mmCIF file of C-alpha atoms and ligand atoms in Angstrom:
data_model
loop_
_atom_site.group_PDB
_atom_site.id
_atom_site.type_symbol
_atom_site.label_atom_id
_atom_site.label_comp_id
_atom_site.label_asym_id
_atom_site.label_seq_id
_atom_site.Cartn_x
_atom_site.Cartn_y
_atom_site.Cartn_z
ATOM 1 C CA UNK T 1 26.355 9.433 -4.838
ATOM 2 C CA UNK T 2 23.367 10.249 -3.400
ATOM 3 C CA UNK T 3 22.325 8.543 0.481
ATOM 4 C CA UNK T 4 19.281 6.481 0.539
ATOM 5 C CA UNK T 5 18.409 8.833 3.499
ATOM 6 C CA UNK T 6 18.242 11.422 0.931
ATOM 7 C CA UNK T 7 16.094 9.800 -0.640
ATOM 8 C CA UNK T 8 13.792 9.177 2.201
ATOM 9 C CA UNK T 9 13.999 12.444 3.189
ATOM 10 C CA UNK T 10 12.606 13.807 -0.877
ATOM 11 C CA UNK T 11 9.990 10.819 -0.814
ATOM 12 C CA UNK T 12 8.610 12.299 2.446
ATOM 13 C CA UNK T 13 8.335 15.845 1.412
ATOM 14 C CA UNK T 14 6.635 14.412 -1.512
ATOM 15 C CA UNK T 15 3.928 12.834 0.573
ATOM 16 C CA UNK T 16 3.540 15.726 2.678
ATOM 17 C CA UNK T 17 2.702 17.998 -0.550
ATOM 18 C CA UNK T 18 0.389 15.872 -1.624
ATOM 19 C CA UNK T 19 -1.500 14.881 1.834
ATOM 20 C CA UNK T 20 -1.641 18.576 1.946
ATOM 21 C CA UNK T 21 -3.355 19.161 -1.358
ATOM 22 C CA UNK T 22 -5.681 15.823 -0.132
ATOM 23 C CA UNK T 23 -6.859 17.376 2.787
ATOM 24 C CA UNK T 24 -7.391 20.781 1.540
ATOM 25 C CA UNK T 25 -9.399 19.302 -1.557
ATOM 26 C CA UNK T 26 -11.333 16.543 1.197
ATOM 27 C CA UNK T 27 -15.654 16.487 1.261
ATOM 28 C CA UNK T 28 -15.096 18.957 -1.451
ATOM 29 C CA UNK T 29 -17.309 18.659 -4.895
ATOM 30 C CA UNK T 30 -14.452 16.772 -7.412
ATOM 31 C CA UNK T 31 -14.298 15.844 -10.894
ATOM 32 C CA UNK T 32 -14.793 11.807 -10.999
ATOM 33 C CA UNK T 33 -14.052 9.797 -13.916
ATOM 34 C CA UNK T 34 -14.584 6.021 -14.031
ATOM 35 C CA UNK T 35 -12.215 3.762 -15.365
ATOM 36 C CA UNK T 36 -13.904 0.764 -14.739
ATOM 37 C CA UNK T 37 -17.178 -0.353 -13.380
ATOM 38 C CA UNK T 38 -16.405 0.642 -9.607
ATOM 39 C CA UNK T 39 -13.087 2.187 -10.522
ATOM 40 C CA UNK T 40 -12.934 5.810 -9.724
ATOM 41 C CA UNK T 41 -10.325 8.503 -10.396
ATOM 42 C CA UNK T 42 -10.453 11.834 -9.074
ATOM 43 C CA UNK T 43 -9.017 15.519 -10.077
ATOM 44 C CA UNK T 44 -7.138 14.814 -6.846
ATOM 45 C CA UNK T 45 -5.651 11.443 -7.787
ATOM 46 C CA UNK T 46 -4.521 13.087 -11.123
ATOM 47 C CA UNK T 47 -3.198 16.540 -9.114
ATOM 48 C CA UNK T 48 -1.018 14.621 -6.310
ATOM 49 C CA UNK T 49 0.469 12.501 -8.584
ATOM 50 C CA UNK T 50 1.430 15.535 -10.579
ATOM 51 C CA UNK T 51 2.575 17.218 -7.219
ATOM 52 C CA UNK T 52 4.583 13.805 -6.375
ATOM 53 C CA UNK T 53 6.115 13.209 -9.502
ATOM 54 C CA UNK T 54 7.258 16.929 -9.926
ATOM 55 C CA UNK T 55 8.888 17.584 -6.299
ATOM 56 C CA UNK T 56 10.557 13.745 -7.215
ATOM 57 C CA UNK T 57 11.815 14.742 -10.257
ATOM 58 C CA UNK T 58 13.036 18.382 -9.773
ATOM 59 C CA UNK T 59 15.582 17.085 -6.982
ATOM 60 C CA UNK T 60 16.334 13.843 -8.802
ATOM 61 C CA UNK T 61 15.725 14.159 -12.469
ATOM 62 C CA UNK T 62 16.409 11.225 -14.757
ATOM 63 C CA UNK T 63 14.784 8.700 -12.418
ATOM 64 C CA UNK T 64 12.485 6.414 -13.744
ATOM 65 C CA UNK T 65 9.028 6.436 -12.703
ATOM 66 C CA UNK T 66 5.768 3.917 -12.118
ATOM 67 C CA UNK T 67 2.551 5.736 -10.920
ATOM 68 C CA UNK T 68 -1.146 4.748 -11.194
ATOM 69 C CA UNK T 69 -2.460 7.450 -13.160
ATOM 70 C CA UNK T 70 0.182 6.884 -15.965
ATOM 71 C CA UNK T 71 3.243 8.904 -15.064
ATOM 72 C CA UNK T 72 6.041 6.599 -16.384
ATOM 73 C CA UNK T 73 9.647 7.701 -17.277
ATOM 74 C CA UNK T 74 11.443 4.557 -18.541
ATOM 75 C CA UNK T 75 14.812 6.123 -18.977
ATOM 76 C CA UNK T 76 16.702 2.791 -18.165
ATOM 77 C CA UNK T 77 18.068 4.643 -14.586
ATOM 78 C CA UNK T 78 18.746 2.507 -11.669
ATOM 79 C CA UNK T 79 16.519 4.515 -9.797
ATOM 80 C CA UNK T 80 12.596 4.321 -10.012
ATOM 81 C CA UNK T 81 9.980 5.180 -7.777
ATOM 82 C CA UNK T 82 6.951 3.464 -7.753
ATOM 83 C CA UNK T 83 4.152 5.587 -6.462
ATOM 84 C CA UNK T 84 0.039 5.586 -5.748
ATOM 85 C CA UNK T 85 -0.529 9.079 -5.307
ATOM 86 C CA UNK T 86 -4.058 8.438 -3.573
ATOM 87 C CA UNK T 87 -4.394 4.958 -2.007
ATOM 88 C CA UNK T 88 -8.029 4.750 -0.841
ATOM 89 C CA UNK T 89 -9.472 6.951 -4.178
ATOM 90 C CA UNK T 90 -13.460 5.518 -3.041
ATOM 91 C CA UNK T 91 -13.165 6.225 0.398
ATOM 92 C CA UNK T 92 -11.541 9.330 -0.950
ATOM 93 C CA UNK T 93 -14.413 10.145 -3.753
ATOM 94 C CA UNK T 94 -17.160 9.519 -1.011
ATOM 95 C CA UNK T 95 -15.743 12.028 1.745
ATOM 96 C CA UNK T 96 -14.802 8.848 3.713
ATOM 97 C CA UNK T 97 -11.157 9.901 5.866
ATOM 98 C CA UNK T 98 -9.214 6.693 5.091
ATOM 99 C CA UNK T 99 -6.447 7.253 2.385
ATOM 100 C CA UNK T 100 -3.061 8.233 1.826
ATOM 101 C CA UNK T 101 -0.323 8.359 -0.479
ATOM 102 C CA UNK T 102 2.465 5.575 -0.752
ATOM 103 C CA UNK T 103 5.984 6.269 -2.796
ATOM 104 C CA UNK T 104 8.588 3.626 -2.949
ATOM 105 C CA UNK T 105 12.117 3.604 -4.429
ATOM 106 C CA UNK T 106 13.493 0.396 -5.809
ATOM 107 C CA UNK T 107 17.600 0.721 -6.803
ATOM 108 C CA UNK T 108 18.525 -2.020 -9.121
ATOM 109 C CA UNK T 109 15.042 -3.743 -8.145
ATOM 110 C CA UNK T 110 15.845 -3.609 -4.363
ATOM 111 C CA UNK T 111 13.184 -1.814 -2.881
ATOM 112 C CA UNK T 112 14.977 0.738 -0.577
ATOM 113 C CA UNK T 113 12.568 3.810 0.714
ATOM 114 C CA UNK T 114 8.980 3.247 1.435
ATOM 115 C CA UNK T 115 6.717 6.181 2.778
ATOM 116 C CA UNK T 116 3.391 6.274 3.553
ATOM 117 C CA UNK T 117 1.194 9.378 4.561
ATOM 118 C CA UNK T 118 -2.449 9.260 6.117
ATOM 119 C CA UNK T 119 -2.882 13.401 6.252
ATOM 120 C CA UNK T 120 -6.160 12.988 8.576
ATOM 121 C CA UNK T 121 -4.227 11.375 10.981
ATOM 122 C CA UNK T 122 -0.680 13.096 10.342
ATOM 123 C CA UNK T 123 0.717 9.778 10.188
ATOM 124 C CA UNK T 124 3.514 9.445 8.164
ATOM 125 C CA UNK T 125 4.624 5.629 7.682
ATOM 126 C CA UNK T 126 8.656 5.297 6.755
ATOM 127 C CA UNK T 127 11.257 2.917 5.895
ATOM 128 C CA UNK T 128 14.774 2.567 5.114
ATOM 129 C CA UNK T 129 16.262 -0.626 4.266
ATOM 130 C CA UNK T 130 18.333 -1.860 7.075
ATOM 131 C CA UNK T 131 17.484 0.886 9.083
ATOM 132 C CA UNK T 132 13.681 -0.234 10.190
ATOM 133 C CA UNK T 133 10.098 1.190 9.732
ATOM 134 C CA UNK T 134 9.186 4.068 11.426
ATOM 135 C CA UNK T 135 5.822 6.113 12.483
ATOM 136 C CA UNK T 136 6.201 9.569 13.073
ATOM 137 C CA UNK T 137 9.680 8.930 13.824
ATOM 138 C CA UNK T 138 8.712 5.838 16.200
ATOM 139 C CA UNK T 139 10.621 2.989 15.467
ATOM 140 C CA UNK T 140 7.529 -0.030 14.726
ATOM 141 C CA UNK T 141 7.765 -3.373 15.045
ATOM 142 C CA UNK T 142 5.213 -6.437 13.948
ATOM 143 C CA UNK T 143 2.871 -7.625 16.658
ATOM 144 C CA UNK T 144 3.351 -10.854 18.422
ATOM 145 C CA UNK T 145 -0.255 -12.261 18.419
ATOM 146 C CA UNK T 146 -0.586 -15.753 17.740
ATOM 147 C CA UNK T 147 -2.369 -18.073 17.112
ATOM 148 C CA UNK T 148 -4.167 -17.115 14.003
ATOM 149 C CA UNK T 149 -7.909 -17.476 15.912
ATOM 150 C CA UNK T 150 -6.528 -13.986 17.861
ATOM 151 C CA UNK T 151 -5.414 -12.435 15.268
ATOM 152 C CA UNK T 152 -7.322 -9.707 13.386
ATOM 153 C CA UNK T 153 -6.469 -9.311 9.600
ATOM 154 C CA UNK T 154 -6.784 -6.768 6.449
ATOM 155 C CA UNK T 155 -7.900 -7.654 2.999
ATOM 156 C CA UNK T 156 -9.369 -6.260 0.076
ATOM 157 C CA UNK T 157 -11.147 -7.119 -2.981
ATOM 158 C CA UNK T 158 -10.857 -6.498 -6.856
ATOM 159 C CA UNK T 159 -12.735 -3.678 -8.348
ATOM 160 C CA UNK T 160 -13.981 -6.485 -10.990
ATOM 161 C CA UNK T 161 -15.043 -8.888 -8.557
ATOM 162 C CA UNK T 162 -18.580 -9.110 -9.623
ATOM 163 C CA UNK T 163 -17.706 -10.619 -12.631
ATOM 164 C CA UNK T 164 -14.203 -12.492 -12.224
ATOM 165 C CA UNK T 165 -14.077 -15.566 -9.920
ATOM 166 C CA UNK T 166 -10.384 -14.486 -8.602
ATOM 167 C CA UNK T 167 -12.867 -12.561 -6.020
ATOM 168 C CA UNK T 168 -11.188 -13.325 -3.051
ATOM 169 C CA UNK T 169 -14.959 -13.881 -1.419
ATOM 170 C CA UNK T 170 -14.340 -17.379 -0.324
ATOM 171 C CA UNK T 171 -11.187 -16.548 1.421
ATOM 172 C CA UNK T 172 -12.774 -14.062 3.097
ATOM 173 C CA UNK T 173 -15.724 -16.586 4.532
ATOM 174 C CA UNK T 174 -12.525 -18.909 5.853
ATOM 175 C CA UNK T 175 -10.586 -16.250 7.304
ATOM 176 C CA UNK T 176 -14.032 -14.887 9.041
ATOM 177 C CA UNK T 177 -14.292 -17.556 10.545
ATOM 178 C CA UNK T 178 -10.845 -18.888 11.269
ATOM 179 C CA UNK T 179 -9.417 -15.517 12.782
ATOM 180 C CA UNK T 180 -10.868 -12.924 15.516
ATOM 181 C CA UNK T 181 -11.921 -10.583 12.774
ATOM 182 C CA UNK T 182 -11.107 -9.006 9.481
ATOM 183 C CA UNK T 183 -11.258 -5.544 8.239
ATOM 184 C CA UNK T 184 -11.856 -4.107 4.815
ATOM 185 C CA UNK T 185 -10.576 -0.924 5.144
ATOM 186 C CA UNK T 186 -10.284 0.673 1.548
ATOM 187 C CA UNK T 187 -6.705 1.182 1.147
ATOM 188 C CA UNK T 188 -4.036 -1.822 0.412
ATOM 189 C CA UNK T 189 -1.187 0.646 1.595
ATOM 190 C CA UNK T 190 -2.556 1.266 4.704
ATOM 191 C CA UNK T 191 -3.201 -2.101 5.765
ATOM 192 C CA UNK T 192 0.566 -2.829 4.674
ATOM 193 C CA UNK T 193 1.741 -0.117 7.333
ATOM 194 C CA UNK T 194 -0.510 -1.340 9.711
ATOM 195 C CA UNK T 195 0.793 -4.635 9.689
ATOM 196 C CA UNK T 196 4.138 -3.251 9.955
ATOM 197 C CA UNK T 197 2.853 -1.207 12.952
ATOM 198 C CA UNK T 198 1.297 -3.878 14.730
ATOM 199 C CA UNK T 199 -1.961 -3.218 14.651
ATOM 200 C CA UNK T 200 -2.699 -6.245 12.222
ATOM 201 C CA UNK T 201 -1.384 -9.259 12.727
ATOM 202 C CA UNK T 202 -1.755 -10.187 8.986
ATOM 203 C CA UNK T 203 -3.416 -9.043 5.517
ATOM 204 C CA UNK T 204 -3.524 -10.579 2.425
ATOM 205 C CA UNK T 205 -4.921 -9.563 -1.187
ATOM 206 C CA UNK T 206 -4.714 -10.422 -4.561
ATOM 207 C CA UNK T 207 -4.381 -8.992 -8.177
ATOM 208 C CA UNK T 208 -3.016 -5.753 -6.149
ATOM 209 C CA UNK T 209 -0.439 -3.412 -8.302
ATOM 210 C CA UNK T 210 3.030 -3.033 -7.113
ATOM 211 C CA UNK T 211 2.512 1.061 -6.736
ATOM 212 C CA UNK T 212 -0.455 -0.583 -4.089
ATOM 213 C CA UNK T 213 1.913 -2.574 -2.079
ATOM 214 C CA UNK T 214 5.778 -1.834 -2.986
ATOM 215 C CA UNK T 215 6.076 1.008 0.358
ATOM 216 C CA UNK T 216 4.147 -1.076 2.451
ATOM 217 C CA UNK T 217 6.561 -4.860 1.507
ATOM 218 C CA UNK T 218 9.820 -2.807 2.427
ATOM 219 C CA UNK T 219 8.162 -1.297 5.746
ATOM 220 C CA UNK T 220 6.697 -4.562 7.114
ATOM 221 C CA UNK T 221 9.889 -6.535 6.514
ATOM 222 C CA UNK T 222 11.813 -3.307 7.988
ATOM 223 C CA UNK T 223 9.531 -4.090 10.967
ATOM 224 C CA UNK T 224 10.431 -7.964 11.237
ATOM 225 C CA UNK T 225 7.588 -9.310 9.770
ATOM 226 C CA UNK T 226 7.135 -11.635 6.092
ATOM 227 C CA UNK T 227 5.538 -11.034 3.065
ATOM 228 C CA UNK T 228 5.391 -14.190 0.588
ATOM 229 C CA UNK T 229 3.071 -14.746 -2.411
ATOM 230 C CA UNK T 230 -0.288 -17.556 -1.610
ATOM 231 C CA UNK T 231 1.749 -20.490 -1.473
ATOM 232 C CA UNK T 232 4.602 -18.713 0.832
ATOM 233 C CA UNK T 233 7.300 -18.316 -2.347
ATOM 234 C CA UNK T 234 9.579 -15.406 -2.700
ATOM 235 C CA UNK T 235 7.018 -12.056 -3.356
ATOM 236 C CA UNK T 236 7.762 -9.096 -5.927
ATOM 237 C CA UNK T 237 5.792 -6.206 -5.943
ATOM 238 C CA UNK T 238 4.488 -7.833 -9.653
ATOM 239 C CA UNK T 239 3.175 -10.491 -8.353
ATOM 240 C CA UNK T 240 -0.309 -10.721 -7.699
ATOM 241 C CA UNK T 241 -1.145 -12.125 -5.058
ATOM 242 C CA UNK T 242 0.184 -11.219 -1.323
ATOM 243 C CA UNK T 243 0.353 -12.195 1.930
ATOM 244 C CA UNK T 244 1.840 -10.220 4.660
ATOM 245 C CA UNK T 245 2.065 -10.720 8.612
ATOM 246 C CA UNK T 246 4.156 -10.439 11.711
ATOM 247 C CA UNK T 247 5.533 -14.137 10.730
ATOM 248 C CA UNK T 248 3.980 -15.568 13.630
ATOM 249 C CA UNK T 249 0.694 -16.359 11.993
ATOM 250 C CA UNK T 250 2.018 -16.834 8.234
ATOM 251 C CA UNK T 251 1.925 -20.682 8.190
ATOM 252 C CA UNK T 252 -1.546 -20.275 9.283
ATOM 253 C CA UNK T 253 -2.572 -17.841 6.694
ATOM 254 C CA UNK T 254 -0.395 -19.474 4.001
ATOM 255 C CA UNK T 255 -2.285 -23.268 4.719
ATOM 256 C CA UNK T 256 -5.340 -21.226 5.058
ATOM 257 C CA UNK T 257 -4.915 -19.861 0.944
ATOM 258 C CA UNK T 258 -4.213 -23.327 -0.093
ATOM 259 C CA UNK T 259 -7.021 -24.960 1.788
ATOM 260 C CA UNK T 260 -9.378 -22.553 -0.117
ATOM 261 C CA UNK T 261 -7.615 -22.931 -3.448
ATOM 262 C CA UNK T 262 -8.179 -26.323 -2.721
ATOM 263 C CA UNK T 263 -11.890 -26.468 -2.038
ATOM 264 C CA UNK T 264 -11.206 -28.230 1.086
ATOM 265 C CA UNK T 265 -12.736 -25.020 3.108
ATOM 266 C CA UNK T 266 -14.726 -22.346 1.972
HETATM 267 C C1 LIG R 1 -7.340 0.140 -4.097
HETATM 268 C C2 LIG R 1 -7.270 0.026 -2.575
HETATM 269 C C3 LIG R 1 -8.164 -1.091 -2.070
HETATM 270 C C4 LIG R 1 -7.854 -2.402 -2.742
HETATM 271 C C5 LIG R 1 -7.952 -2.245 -4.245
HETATM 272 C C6 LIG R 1 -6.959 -1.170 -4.710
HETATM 273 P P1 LIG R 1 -7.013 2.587 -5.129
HETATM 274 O O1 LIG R 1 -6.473 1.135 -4.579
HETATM 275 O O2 LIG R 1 -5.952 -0.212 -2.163
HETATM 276 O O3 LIG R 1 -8.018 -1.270 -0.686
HETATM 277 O O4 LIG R 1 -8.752 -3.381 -2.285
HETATM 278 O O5 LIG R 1 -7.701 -3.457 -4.874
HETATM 279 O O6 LIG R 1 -6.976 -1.084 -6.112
HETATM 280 O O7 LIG R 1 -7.793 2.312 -6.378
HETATM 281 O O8 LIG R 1 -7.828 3.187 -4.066
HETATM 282 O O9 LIG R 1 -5.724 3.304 -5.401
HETATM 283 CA CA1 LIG R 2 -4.127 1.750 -4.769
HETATM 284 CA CA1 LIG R 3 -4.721 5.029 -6.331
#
């Protein structure tokens, strides 16, 4: 039976290739398609998932597979990875240097590896489970900021929020104003590892995919902090709405949500 730290150890190599390929292909002219109104996808989205998938599959093959641009192997194994081969694809498409790629491995649903790669930094995000999140080998913990007004949080909002109300826009007011300050960085995964790393004290998001967030759930708890859905239940990576933080401020951001939903504050 193969080790979970094998896993890891594929899942990073994996990342690697890819951030790689990102950087080499980065402020170059690329081939954009649009799948939505603001939805972009790249040559280079397409490519590193290709990379990803391949390197995964060549040293485990029969996994089953989840990735954004439409890789999926359903071949009822207990293994599947669960990847977003370029987290950040507008940053990414407008030669802005805040991306990376984000592979998880769920084993019987448990989500067990998570790895994260920024290539312009050469920051490579891991987890284990049980073992703890790591950053470049630098074991991370959750901050310890509290109270919510000195905390500064990550969001994000839907690529069809000019035209759904689930926009998250009225959150966002509260938070601005309930928090030190928010930042709307471009890529979900990121955020996710930051939290994990401490350098946000919380994030939340909604109608995220679990290829978005599954890496970044396992590497925040890895680092001692809590992920719930709005109302603070039990989160899967299919659910769509998150909220993540070093579990100091989470009754804060959780009463925050509800508030909003509410239209008690907004
Ligand atoms: C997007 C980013 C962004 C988030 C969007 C995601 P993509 O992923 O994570 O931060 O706000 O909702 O879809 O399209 O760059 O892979
Ligand atoms: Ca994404
Ligand atoms: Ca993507």
């Amino acid at each position: 039976m193969t080790a979970y730290s094998d896993y890891l150890r594929e899942a990073v190599s994996a990342a690697r290739i890819a951030g790689q390929y990102q950087k080499s292909r980065f402020a170059s002219t690329l081939a954009i398609e649009m799948k939505g109104d603001k939805d972009l996808v790249t040559e280079v989205d397409k490519e590193s998932e290709r990379l990803i998938v391949e390197h995964l599959l060549s040293r485990f093959p029969g996994h089953d597979i989840i990735a954004e641009e439409g890789a999926y192997l359903h071949a009822g194994s207990p293994c599947r990875w669960i990847i977003d081969p370029v987290d950040g694809t507008t940053n990414y498409a407008h030669g802005y240097p805040w991306f990376c790629s984000s592979i998880a491995l769920e084993v019987e649903g448990e989500l067990v590896v998570g790895v994260i790669y920024n290539p312009i930094y050469d920051e490579l995000f891991t987890a284990l489970k049980g073992e703890g999140a790591y950053l470049n080998g630098n074991r991370l913990s959750v901050s310890t900021r509290m109270p919510l007004s000195n905390s500064l949080l990550g969001t994000g909002f839907p690529y069809d929020c000019a035209t759904d109300p689930a926009n998250n826009f009225a959150n966002f007011i509260t938070f601005q104003k309930s928090a030190r300050g928010i930042r709307r960085a471009g890529a979900a995964a990121l955020d996710l590892a930051y939290v994990a790393a401490g350098r946000l004290d919380g994030f939340w998001e909604l109608k995220l995919k679990a290829w978005d967030v599954a890496a970044g759930v396992l590497m925040i708890r890895e680092a001692g902090g809590v992920v719930t859905t709005f109302d603070g239940s039990t989160y899967d990576v299919f659910n769509d709405k998150i909220v993540a933080s070093n579990g100091l401020i989470h009754d804060s951001m959780v009463a925050t949500l509800a508030a909003v939903a509410a239209g008690v504050v907004g």
